[in-house]
């Protein structure tokens, strides 16, 4: 019997040594069952103790117990060894070099023109205007005809554009949204419409693509005073409280009368400087009382309703607001320039 126990012990220890890595932890548990479990090899030997001669029982019993203790100890040690080994392997393979400098993600920001658009829309929405957007590829009908610029009208010269075909073009201004709105909605109307517009110009103060915001108010009893009041409030909010506004007569086919609106130069406060070319005034937009012909073109009764409209250039206002001398800087997207606005 002693020989049998030795044999079992030997076998168990060999199996335990053999269990190489942590995946074999499971295997170790199996070994525990194989030798020490209910039907384990050593357990079965113990069961056979009833047939052992009484005088031998203490000796054999002690022997079996020693074998069981040894197997148990060896299993525990092996588990500890394998666990430590696996932790060390993990630490080595997943180590973090804390001396490396961190990766910086540069923060993005809004383009100065977008900042100005948001600001202007904010001012008008606070006054109860609704923001609308229209298509950049526009029909000749909405871009010109409804706005009282018939085919072959000389005013088309002012706004030559990129034609897609005889009827489709890249819109030359945001004014078509006036017509689109009036055709789809009866007064009262109070909208602003930001968007890109296109013209074949390219120099220090013109770009083939630029942005405008259009404004339109149509209701009963709207006059030039309403236009002046709204634009004065707007100019003070956009530039500063001391900004003054003046209207100069002008011409647009879709407004009658038409005006150009100047504000006192935000840079010098009206004294005269480089930005306002010494005059103290800067033109910021075109505007006027909606031509009754345009109202009628859009199905609005000009005997009941009247309105005012205005259109302003975003790049121009951005240049005035920030003292930018050349419009092309706004399109270069030089990071050193853009960073200054955020
Ligand atoms: N659409 C004109 C332009 O692009 C600007 C303009 C002038 C818009 C007068 C208006 C207006 O709504 O009333 O040159």
PDB file of N, CA, C and O in Angstrom, residues 242-271:
ATOM      1  N   UNK A 242     -22.628 103.795 -29.856  1.00  0.00           N
ATOM      2  CA  UNK A 242     -22.482 105.145 -30.411  1.00  0.00           C
ATOM      3  C   UNK A 242     -22.593 105.194 -31.932  1.00  0.00           C
ATOM      4  O   UNK A 242     -22.449 106.261 -32.535  1.00  0.00           O
ATOM      5  N   UNK A 243     -22.826 104.038 -32.553  1.00  0.00           N
ATOM      6  CA  UNK A 243     -22.874 103.989 -34.016  1.00  0.00           C
ATOM      7  C   UNK A 243     -24.074 104.772 -34.561  1.00  0.00           C
ATOM      8  O   UNK A 243     -25.191 104.609 -34.094  1.00  0.00           O
ATOM      9  N   UNK A 244     -23.792 105.654 -35.524  1.00  0.00           N
ATOM     10  CA  UNK A 244     -24.882 106.396 -36.176  1.00  0.00           C
ATOM     11  C   UNK A 244     -25.110 105.814 -37.561  1.00  0.00           C
ATOM     12  O   UNK A 244     -24.217 105.192 -38.153  1.00  0.00           O
ATOM     13  N   UNK A 245     -26.318 106.007 -38.078  1.00  0.00           N
ATOM     14  CA  UNK A 245     -26.705 105.428 -39.357  1.00  0.00           C
ATOM     15  C   UNK A 245     -27.198 106.537 -40.289  1.00  0.00           C
ATOM     16  O   UNK A 245     -27.856 107.475 -39.831  1.00  0.00           O
ATOM     17  N   UNK A 246     -26.893 106.440 -41.572  1.00  0.00           N
ATOM     18  CA  UNK A 246     -27.492 107.393 -42.519  1.00  0.00           C
ATOM     19  C   UNK A 246     -27.905 106.656 -43.796  1.00  0.00           C
ATOM     20  O   UNK A 246     -27.292 105.649 -44.184  1.00  0.00           O
ATOM     21  N   UNK A 247     -28.972 107.157 -44.410  1.00  0.00           N
ATOM     22  CA  UNK A 247     -29.463 106.552 -45.649  1.00  0.00           C
ATOM     23  C   UNK A 247     -29.110 107.456 -46.821  1.00  0.00           C
ATOM     24  O   UNK A 247     -29.310 108.671 -46.747  1.00  0.00           O
ATOM     25  N   UNK A 248     -28.593 106.872 -47.896  1.00  0.00           N
ATOM     26  CA  UNK A 248     -28.317 107.614 -49.133  1.00  0.00           C
ATOM     27  C   UNK A 248     -29.179 107.037 -50.236  1.00  0.00           C
ATOM     28  O   UNK A 248     -29.321 105.807 -50.321  1.00  0.00           O
ATOM     29  N   UNK A 249     -29.760 107.881 -51.107  1.00  0.00           N
ATOM     30  CA  UNK A 249     -30.582 107.347 -52.193  1.00  0.00           C
ATOM     31  C   UNK A 249     -29.765 106.455 -53.121  1.00  0.00           C
ATOM     32  O   UNK A 249     -28.582 106.726 -53.361  1.00  0.00           O
ATOM     33  N   UNK A 250     -30.399 105.413 -53.620  1.00  0.00           N
ATOM     34  CA  UNK A 250     -29.698 104.494 -54.515  1.00  0.00           C
ATOM     35  C   UNK A 250     -30.713 103.880 -55.472  1.00  0.00           C
ATOM     36  O   UNK A 250     -31.859 104.343 -55.535  1.00  0.00           O
ATOM     37  N   UNK A 251     -30.308 102.853 -56.192  1.00  0.00           N
ATOM     38  CA  UNK A 251     -31.270 102.189 -57.078  1.00  0.00           C
ATOM     39  C   UNK A 251     -31.126 100.674 -57.018  1.00  0.00           C
ATOM     40  O   UNK A 251     -30.024 100.124 -57.144  1.00  0.00           O
ATOM     41  N   UNK A 252     -32.216  99.989 -56.811  1.00  0.00           N
ATOM     42  CA  UNK A 252     -32.319  98.533 -57.013  1.00  0.00           C
ATOM     43  C   UNK A 252     -33.678  98.296 -57.659  1.00  0.00           C
ATOM     44  O   UNK A 252     -34.666  98.932 -57.271  1.00  0.00           O
ATOM     45  N   UNK A 253     -33.747  97.402 -58.624  1.00  0.00           N
ATOM     46  CA  UNK A 253     -35.026  97.193 -59.329  1.00  0.00           C
ATOM     47  C   UNK A 253     -36.136  96.682 -58.410  1.00  0.00           C
ATOM     48  O   UNK A 253     -37.304  96.887 -58.687  1.00  0.00           O
ATOM     49  N   UNK A 254     -35.753  96.003 -57.322  1.00  0.00           N
ATOM     50  CA  UNK A 254     -36.771  95.352 -56.471  1.00  0.00           C
ATOM     51  C   UNK A 254     -37.216  96.219 -55.300  1.00  0.00           C
ATOM     52  O   UNK A 254     -38.043  95.785 -54.498  1.00  0.00           O
ATOM     53  N   UNK A 255     -36.624  97.426 -55.156  1.00  0.00           N
ATOM     54  CA  UNK A 255     -37.079  98.332 -54.091  1.00  0.00           C
ATOM     55  C   UNK A 255     -37.350  99.713 -54.670  1.00  0.00           C
ATOM     56  O   UNK A 255     -36.695 100.144 -55.623  1.00  0.00           O
ATOM     57  N   UNK A 256     -38.292 100.406 -54.078  1.00  0.00           N
ATOM     58  CA  UNK A 256     -38.624 101.757 -54.531  1.00  0.00           C
ATOM     59  C   UNK A 256     -39.286 102.528 -53.392  1.00  0.00           C
ATOM     60  O   UNK A 256     -40.398 102.162 -53.009  1.00  0.00           O
ATOM     61  N   UNK A 257     -38.669 103.518 -52.766  1.00  0.00           N
ATOM     62  CA  UNK A 257     -37.312 103.959 -53.069  1.00  0.00           C
ATOM     63  C   UNK A 257     -36.246 102.984 -52.549  1.00  0.00           C
ATOM     64  O   UNK A 257     -36.515 102.170 -51.672  1.00  0.00           O
ATOM     65  N   UNK A 258     -35.041 103.151 -53.112  1.00  0.00           N
ATOM     66  CA  UNK A 258     -33.913 102.326 -52.673  1.00  0.00           C
ATOM     67  C   UNK A 258     -32.900 103.203 -51.950  1.00  0.00           C
ATOM     68  O   UNK A 258     -32.779 104.392 -52.256  1.00  0.00           O
ATOM     69  N   UNK A 259     -32.204 102.593 -50.998  1.00  0.00           N
ATOM     70  CA  UNK A 259     -31.183 103.353 -50.264  1.00  0.00           C
ATOM     71  C   UNK A 259     -29.928 102.514 -50.079  1.00  0.00           C
ATOM     72  O   UNK A 259     -29.965 101.287 -50.160  1.00  0.00           O
ATOM     73  N   UNK A 260     -28.837 103.225 -49.836  1.00  0.00           N
ATOM     74  CA  UNK A 260     -27.647 102.550 -49.333  1.00  0.00           C
ATOM     75  C   UNK A 260     -27.451 103.060 -47.927  1.00  0.00           C
ATOM     76  O   UNK A 260     -27.690 104.234 -47.641  1.00  0.00           O
ATOM     77  N   UNK A 261     -27.070 102.144 -47.024  1.00  0.00           N
ATOM     78  CA  UNK A 261     -26.998 102.513 -45.614  1.00  0.00           C
ATOM     79  C   UNK A 261     -25.536 102.583 -45.180  1.00  0.00           C
ATOM     80  O   UNK A 261     -24.773 101.641 -45.398  1.00  0.00           O
ATOM     81  N   UNK A 262     -25.172 103.725 -44.601  1.00  0.00           N
ATOM     82  CA  UNK A 262     -23.819 103.899 -44.067  1.00  0.00           C
ATOM     83  C   UNK A 262     -23.891 103.915 -42.545  1.00  0.00           C
ATOM     84  O   UNK A 262     -24.894 104.345 -41.970  1.00  0.00           O
ATOM     85  N   UNK A 263     -22.810 103.467 -41.916  1.00  0.00           N
ATOM     86  CA  UNK A 263     -22.712 103.625 -40.455  1.00  0.00           C
ATOM     87  C   UNK A 263     -21.420 104.379 -40.158  1.00  0.00           C
ATOM     88  O   UNK A 263     -20.478 104.348 -40.960  1.00  0.00           O
ATOM     89  N   UNK A 264     -21.379 105.031 -38.985  1.00  0.00           N
ATOM     90  CA  UNK A 264     -20.130 105.683 -38.606  1.00  0.00           C
ATOM     91  C   UNK A 264     -19.078 104.609 -38.384  1.00  0.00           C
ATOM     92  O   UNK A 264     -19.365 103.534 -37.848  1.00  0.00           O
ATOM     93  N   UNK A 265     -17.864 104.899 -38.828  1.00  0.00           N
ATOM     94  CA  UNK A 265     -16.773 103.912 -38.806  1.00  0.00           C
ATOM     95  C   UNK A 265     -16.522 103.413 -37.375  1.00  0.00           C
ATOM     96  O   UNK A 265     -16.306 104.199 -36.451  1.00  0.00           O
ATOM     97  N   UNK A 266     -16.551 102.075 -37.218  1.00  0.00           N
ATOM     98  CA  UNK A 266     -16.382 101.485 -35.892  1.00  0.00           C
ATOM     99  C   UNK A 266     -14.935 101.621 -35.411  1.00  0.00           C
ATOM    100  O   UNK A 266     -14.667 101.590 -34.214  1.00  0.00           O
ATOM    101  N   UNK A 267     -14.007 101.808 -36.358  1.00  0.00           N
ATOM    102  CA  UNK A 267     -12.583 101.879 -35.992  1.00  0.00           C
ATOM    103  C   UNK A 267     -12.239 103.247 -35.379  1.00  0.00           C
ATOM    104  O   UNK A 267     -11.555 103.330 -34.372  1.00  0.00           O
ATOM    105  N   UNK A 268     -12.719 104.330 -36.029  1.00  0.00           N
ATOM    106  CA  UNK A 268     -12.309 105.663 -35.575  1.00  0.00           C
ATOM    107  C   UNK A 268     -13.468 106.429 -34.931  1.00  0.00           C
ATOM    108  O   UNK A 268     -13.298 107.571 -34.501  1.00  0.00           O
ATOM    109  N   UNK A 269     -14.645 105.831 -34.916  1.00  0.00           N
ATOM    110  CA  UNK A 269     -15.804 106.490 -34.316  1.00  0.00           C
ATOM    111  C   UNK A 269     -16.305 107.661 -35.142  1.00  0.00           C
ATOM    112  O   UNK A 269     -17.021 108.531 -34.636  1.00  0.00           O
ATOM    113  N   UNK A 270     -15.896 107.750 -36.420  1.00  0.00           N
ATOM    114  CA  UNK A 270     -16.412 108.800 -37.296  1.00  0.00           C
ATOM    115  C   UNK A 270     -15.419 109.918 -37.574  1.00  0.00           C
ATOM    116  O   UNK A 270     -15.701 110.846 -38.319  1.00  0.00           O
ATOM    117  N   UNK A 271     -14.205 109.802 -36.973  1.00  0.00           N
ATOM    118  CA  UNK A 271     -13.212 110.872 -37.160  1.00  0.00           C
ATOM    119  C   UNK A 271     -12.528 110.774 -38.526  1.00  0.00           C
ATOM    120  O   UNK A 271     -12.041 111.776 -39.047  1.00  0.00           O
TER     121      UNK A 271
END
